[in-house]
Coordinates of C-alpha atoms (C1' of nucleotides) in Angstrom, one line a residue:
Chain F
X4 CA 3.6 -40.9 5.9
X5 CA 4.8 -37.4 5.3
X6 CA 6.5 -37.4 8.8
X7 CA 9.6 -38.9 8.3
X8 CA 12.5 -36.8 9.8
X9 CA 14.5 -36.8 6.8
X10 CA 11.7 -35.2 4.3
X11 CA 10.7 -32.9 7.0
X12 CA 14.3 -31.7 7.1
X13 CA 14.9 -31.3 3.3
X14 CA 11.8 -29.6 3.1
X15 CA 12.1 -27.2 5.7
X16 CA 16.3 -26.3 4.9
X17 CA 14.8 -25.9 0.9
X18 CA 12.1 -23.3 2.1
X19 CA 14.3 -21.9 4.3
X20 CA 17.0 -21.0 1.5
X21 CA 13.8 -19.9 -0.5
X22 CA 12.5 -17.5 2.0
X23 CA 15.8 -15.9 2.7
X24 CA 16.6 -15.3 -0.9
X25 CA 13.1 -13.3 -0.9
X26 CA 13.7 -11.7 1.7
X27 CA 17.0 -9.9 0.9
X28 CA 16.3 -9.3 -2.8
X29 CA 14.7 -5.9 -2.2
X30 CA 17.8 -5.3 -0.4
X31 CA 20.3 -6.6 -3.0
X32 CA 18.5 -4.5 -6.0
X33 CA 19.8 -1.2 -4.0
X34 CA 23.2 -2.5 -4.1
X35 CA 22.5 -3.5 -7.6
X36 CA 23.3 -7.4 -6.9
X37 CA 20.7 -10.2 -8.2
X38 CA 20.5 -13.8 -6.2
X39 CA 23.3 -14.7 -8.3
X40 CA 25.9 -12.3 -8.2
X41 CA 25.2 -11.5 -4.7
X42 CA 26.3 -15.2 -3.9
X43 CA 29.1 -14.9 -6.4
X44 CA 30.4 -11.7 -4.3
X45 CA 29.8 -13.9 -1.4
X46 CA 31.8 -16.6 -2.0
X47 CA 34.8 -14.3 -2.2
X48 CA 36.5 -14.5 0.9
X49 CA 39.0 -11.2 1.4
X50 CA 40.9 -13.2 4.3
X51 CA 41.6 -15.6 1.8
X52 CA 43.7 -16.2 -1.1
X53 CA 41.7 -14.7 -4.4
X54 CA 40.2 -17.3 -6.3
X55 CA 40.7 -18.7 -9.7
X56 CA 37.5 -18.3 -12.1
X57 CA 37.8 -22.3 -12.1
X58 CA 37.8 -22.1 -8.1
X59 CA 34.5 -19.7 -7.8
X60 CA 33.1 -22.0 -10.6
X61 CA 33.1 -25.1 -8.4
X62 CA 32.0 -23.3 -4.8
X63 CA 29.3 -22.1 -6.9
X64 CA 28.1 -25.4 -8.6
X65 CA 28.2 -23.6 -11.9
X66 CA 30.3 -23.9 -14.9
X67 CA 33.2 -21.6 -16.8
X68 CA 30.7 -19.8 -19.0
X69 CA 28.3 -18.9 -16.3
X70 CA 31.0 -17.7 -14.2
X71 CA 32.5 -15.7 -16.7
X72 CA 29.0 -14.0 -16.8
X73 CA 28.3 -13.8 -13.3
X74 CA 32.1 -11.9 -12.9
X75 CA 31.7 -9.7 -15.9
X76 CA 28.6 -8.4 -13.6
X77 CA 30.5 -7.9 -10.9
X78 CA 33.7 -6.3 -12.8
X79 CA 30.7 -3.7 -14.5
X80 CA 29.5 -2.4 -11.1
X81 CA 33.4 -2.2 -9.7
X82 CA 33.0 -5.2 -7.1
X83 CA 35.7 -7.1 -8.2
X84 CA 38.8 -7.0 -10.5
X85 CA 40.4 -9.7 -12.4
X86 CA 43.8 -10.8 -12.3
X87 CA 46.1 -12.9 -14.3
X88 CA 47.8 -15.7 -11.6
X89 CA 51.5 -15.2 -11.9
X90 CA 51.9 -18.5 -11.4
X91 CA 49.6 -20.0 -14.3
X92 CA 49.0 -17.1 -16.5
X93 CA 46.0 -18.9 -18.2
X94 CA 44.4 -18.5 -14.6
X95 CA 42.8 -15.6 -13.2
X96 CA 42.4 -14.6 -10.1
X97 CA 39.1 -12.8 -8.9
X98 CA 39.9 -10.1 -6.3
X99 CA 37.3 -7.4 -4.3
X100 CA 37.4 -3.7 -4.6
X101 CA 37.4 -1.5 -1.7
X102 CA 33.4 -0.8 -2.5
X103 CA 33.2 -5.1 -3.2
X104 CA 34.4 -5.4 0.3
X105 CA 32.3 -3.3 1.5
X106 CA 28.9 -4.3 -0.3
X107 CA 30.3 -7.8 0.4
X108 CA 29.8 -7.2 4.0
X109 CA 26.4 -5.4 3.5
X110 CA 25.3 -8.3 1.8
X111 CA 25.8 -10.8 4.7
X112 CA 25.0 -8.6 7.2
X113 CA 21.3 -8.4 5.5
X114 CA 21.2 -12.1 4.8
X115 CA 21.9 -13.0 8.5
X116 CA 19.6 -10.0 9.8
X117 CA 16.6 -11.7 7.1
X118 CA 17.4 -15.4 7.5
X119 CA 14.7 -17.3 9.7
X120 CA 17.7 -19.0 11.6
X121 CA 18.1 -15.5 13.1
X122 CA 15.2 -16.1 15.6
X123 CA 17.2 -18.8 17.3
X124 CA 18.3 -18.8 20.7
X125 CA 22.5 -18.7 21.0
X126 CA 22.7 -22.5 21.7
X127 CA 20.1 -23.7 19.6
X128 CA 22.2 -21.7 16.8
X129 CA 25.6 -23.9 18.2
X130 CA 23.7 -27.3 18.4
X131 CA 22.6 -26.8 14.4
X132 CA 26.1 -25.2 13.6
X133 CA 27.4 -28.7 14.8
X134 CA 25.3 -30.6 12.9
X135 CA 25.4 -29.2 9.9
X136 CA 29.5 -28.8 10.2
X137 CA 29.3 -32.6 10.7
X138 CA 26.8 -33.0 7.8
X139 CA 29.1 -30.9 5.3
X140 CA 32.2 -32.3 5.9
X141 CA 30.8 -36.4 5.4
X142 CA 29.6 -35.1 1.8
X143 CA 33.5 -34.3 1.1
X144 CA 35.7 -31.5 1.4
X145 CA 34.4 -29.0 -1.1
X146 CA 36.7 -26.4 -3.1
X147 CA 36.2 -24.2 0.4
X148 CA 33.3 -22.1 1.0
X149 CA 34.3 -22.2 4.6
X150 CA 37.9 -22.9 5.3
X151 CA 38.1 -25.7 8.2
X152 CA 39.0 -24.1 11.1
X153 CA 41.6 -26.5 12.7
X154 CA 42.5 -27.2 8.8
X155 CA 45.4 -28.3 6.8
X156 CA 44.6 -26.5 3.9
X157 CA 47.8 -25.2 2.1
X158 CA 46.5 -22.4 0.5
X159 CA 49.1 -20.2 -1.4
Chain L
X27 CA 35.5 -13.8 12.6
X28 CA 34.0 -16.0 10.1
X29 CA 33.1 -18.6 12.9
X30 CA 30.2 -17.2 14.7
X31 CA 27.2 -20.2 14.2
X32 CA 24.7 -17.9 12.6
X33 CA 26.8 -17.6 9.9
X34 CA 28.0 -20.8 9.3
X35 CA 24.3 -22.1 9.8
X36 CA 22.6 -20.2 7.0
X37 CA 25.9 -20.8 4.6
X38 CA 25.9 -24.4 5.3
X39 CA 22.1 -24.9 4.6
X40 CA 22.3 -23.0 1.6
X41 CA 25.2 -24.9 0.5
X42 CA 23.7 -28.1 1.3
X43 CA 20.4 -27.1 -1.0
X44 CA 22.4 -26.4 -3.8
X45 CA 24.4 -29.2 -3.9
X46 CA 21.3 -31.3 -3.7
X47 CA 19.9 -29.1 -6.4
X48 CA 23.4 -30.3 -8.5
X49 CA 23.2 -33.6 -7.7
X50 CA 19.4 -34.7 -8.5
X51 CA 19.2 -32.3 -11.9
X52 CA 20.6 -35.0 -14.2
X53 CA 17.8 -37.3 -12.6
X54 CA 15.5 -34.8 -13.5
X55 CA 16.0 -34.4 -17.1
X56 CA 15.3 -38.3 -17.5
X57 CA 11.6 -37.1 -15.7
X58 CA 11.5 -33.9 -18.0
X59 CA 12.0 -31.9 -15.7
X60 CA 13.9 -28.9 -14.3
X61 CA 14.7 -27.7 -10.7
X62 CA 11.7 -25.4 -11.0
X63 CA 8.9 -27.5 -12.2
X64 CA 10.3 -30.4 -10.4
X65 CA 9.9 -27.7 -7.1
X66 CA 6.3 -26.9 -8.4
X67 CA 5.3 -30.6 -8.7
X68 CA 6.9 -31.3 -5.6
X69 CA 4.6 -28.1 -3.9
X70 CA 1.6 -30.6 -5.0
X71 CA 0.6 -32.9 -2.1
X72 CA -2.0 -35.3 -3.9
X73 CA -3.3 -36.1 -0.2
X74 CA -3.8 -32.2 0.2
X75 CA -7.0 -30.5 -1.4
X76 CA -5.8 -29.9 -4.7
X77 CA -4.4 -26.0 -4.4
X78 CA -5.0 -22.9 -6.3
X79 CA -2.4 -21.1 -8.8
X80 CA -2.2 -18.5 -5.8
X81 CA -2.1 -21.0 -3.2
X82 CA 0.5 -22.9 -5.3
X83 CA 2.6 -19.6 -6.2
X84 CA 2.8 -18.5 -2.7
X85 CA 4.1 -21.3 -1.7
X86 CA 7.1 -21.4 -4.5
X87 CA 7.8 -17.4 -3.7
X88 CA 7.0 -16.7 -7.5
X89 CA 4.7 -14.5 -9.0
X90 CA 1.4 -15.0 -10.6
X91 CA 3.0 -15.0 -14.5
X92 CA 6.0 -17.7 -13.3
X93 CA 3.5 -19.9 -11.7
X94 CA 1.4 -20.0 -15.1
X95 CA 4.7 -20.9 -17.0
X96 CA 5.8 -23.5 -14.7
X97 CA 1.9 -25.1 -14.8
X98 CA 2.0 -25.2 -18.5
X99 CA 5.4 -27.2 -18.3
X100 CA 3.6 -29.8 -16.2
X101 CA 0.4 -30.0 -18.2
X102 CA 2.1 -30.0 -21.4
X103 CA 4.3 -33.2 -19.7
X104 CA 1.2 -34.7 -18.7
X105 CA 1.8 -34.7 -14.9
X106 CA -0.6 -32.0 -14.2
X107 CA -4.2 -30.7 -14.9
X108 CA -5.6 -27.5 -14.3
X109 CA -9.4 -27.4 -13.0
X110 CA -12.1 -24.6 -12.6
X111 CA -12.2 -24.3 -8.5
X112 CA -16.2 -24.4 -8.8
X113 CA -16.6 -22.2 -5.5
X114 CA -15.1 -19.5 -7.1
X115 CA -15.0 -19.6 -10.9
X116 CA -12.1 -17.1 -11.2
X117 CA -9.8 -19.7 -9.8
X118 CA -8.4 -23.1 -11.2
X119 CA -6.9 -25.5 -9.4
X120 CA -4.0 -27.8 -10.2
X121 CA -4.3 -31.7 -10.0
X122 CA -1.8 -34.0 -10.5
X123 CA -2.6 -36.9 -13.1
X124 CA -2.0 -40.7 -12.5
X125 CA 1.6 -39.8 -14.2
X126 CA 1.9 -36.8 -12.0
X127 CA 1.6 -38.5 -8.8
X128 CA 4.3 -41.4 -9.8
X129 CA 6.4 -38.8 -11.0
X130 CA 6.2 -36.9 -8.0
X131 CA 7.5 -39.6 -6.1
X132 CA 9.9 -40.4 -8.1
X133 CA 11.5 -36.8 -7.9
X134 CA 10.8 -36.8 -3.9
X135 CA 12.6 -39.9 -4.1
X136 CA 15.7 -39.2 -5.4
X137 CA 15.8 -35.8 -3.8
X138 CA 15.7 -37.8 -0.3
X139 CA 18.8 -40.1 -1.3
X140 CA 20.7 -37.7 -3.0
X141 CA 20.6 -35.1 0.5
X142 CA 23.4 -34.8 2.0
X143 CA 21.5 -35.0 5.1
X144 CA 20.7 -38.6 4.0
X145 CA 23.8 -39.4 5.5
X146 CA 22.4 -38.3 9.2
X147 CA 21.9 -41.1 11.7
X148 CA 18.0 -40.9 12.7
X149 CA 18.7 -39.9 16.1
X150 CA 20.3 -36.9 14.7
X151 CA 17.7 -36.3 12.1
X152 CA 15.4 -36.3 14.3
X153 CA 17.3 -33.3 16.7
X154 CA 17.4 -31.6 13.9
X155 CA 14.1 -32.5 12.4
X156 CA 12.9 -30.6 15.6
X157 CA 14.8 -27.6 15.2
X158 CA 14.2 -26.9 12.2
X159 CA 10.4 -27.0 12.4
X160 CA 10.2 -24.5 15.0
X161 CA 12.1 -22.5 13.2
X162 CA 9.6 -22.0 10.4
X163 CA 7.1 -22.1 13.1
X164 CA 8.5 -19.1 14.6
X165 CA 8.6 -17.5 10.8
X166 CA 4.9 -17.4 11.0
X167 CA 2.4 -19.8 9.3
X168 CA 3.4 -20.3 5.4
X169 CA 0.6 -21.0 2.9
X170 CA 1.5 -24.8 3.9
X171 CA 3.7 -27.1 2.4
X172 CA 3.4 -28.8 5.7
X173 CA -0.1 -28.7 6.6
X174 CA 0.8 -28.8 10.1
X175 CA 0.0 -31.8 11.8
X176 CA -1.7 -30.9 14.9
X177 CA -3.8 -28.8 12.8
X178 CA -6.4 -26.4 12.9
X179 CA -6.7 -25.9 9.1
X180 CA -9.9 -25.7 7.5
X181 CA -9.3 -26.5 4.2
X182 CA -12.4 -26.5 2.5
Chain E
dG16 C1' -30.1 -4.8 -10.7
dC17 C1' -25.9 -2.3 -12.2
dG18 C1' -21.6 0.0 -12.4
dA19 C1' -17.0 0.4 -10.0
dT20 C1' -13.6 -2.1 -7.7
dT21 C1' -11.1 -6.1 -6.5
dT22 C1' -9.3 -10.7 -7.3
dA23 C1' -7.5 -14.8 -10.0
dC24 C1' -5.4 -15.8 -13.8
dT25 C1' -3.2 -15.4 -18.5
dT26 C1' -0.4 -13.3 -22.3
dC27 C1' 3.3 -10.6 -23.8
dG28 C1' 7.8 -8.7 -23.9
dA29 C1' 12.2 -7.9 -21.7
dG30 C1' 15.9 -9.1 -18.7
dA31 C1' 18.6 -12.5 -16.1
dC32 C1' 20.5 -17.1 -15.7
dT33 C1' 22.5 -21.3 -17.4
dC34 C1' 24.5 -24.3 -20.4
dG35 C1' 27.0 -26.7 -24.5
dA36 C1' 30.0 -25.9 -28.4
dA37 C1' 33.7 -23.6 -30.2
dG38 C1' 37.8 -20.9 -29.9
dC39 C1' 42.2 -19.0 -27.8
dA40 C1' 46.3 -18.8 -25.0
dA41 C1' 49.4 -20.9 -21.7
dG42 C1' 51.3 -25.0 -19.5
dG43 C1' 53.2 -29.8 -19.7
dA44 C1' 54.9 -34.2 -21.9
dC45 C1' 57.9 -35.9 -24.9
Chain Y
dG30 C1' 59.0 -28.1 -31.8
dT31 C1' 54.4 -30.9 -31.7
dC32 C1' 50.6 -32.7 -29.4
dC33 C1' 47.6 -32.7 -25.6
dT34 C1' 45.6 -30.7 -21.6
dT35 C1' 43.9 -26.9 -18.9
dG36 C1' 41.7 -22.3 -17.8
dC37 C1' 39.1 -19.0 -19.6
dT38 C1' 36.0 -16.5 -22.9
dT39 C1' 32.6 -15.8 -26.6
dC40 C1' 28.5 -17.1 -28.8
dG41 C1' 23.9 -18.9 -29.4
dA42 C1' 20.0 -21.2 -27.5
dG43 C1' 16.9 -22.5 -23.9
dT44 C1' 15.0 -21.6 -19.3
dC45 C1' 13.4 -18.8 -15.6
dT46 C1' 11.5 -14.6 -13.7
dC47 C1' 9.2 -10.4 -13.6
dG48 C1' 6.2 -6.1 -14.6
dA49 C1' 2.6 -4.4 -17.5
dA50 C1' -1.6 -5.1 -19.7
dG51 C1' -5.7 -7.7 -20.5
dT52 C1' -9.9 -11.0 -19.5
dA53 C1' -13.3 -13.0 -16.6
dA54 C1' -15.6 -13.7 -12.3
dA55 C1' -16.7 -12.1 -7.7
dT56 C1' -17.8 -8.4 -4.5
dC57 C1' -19.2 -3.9 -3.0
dG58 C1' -22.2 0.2 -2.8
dC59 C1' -26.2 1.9 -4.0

DNA sequence: GCGATTTACTTCGAGACTCGAAGCAAGGAC
DNA sequence: GTCCTTGCTTCGAGTCTCGAAGTAAATCGC
């Protein structure tokens, strides 16, 4: 009874997740990152606008508080600088350093290197892409991890 | 550059677990329980042999001390006992109670409904039920949350 | 048998994460 | 200008996670 496709498939993406965050957390102590800012860092795209706190709050299912937290880590080891939005100056605007970019990129690099769906063959890889694309964008668009490629998003 | 499918694969899996994660927590509380000892009660198939606090921590990724702390949650809530493993009187397995089991359910439950890959029509679930399982396959055997169904496991 | 080592687990203390409540400043309605 | 809302921060409490140290049982070497 425990062969269903859909438990199978929440079960193994879960232990997926789990065994790549094990696997790079050796890695993200050197570049004195946890789980948590690591994805915070993550989520900060440089080819897109900078975030608001409120933005990198909702890509990150957290709340105001624990951002703030998760930034002031960031800010402390020179990642990332905040910014007041000219436009709303209650807003701030999270932007990377030169070294945030540049552990930014070390960060995926390792992620993709450790993650188990780097044993796949090329279009295996494309045929689960395309599923999970389709899979992410019924839930709703979220506030844009991953920008939709043919998109109409209006970004300034 | 963002668009190669590696990428996009592991970023959309892990999005997709934590917005399960957000999704089911509030169900959770109503169980008392949290995403981790909801996980840990999860890891505890009552048609599997009962498992050991090693067996049971390998299987989370955590450590010897945060699999005693999330087993004293559960026994404390009544959903779990711990029992001397008479083969080896060092060791003490954990065994859901009556309570344990419908909670257990419960939790895999709403997990199931609240996926995102719920949404999937069964003849893609099932493509990517297939995938995914030889991807962990290829990872190398895992202390078995998935006892492997053709299997050679000698559990006693 | 008996001591030394290893293994399974627990306790303890510290650090990291997360949240709700409360507060502050800026924007918007009127 | 006043009231309300919004974006963010600070604070305090609770949860999670780990390493270090300790206990008990098993195993090894003899």
């Amino acid at each position: 009874m425990t062969d269903q496709p859909l438990e199978l498939v929440v079960r193994a993406s879960h232990e997926i997740s789990l065994l790549t965050s094990d696997r790079i957390t050796e890695a993200l102590e050197e570049l004195r990152l946890t789980l948590a800012t690591a994805h915070a860092l993550w989520a900060i795209d440089p080819a897109e606008p900078a975030p608001s706190m409120k933005v990198l709050a909702d890509r990150l299912f957290c709340n105001a508080p624990n951002l703030s937290f998760l930034v002031n880590q960031l800010v402390e080891r020179g990642y990332v600088a905040r910014d007041v939005d000219a436009n709303d100056r209650r807003s701030r605007v999270v932007v990377l350093t030169e070294e945030g970019r540049r552990v930014r990129e070390r960060v995926m690099r390792v992620t993709l290197e450790q993650s188990p769906f780097a044993g796949c063959e090329p279009e295996e890889l494309s045929r689960l892409a395309a599923i999970l694309q389709r899979v992410l964008d019924r839930t709703g668009p979220r506030p844009s991890t991953r920008p939709a490629r043919g998109g109409s998003e209006r970004t300034g």
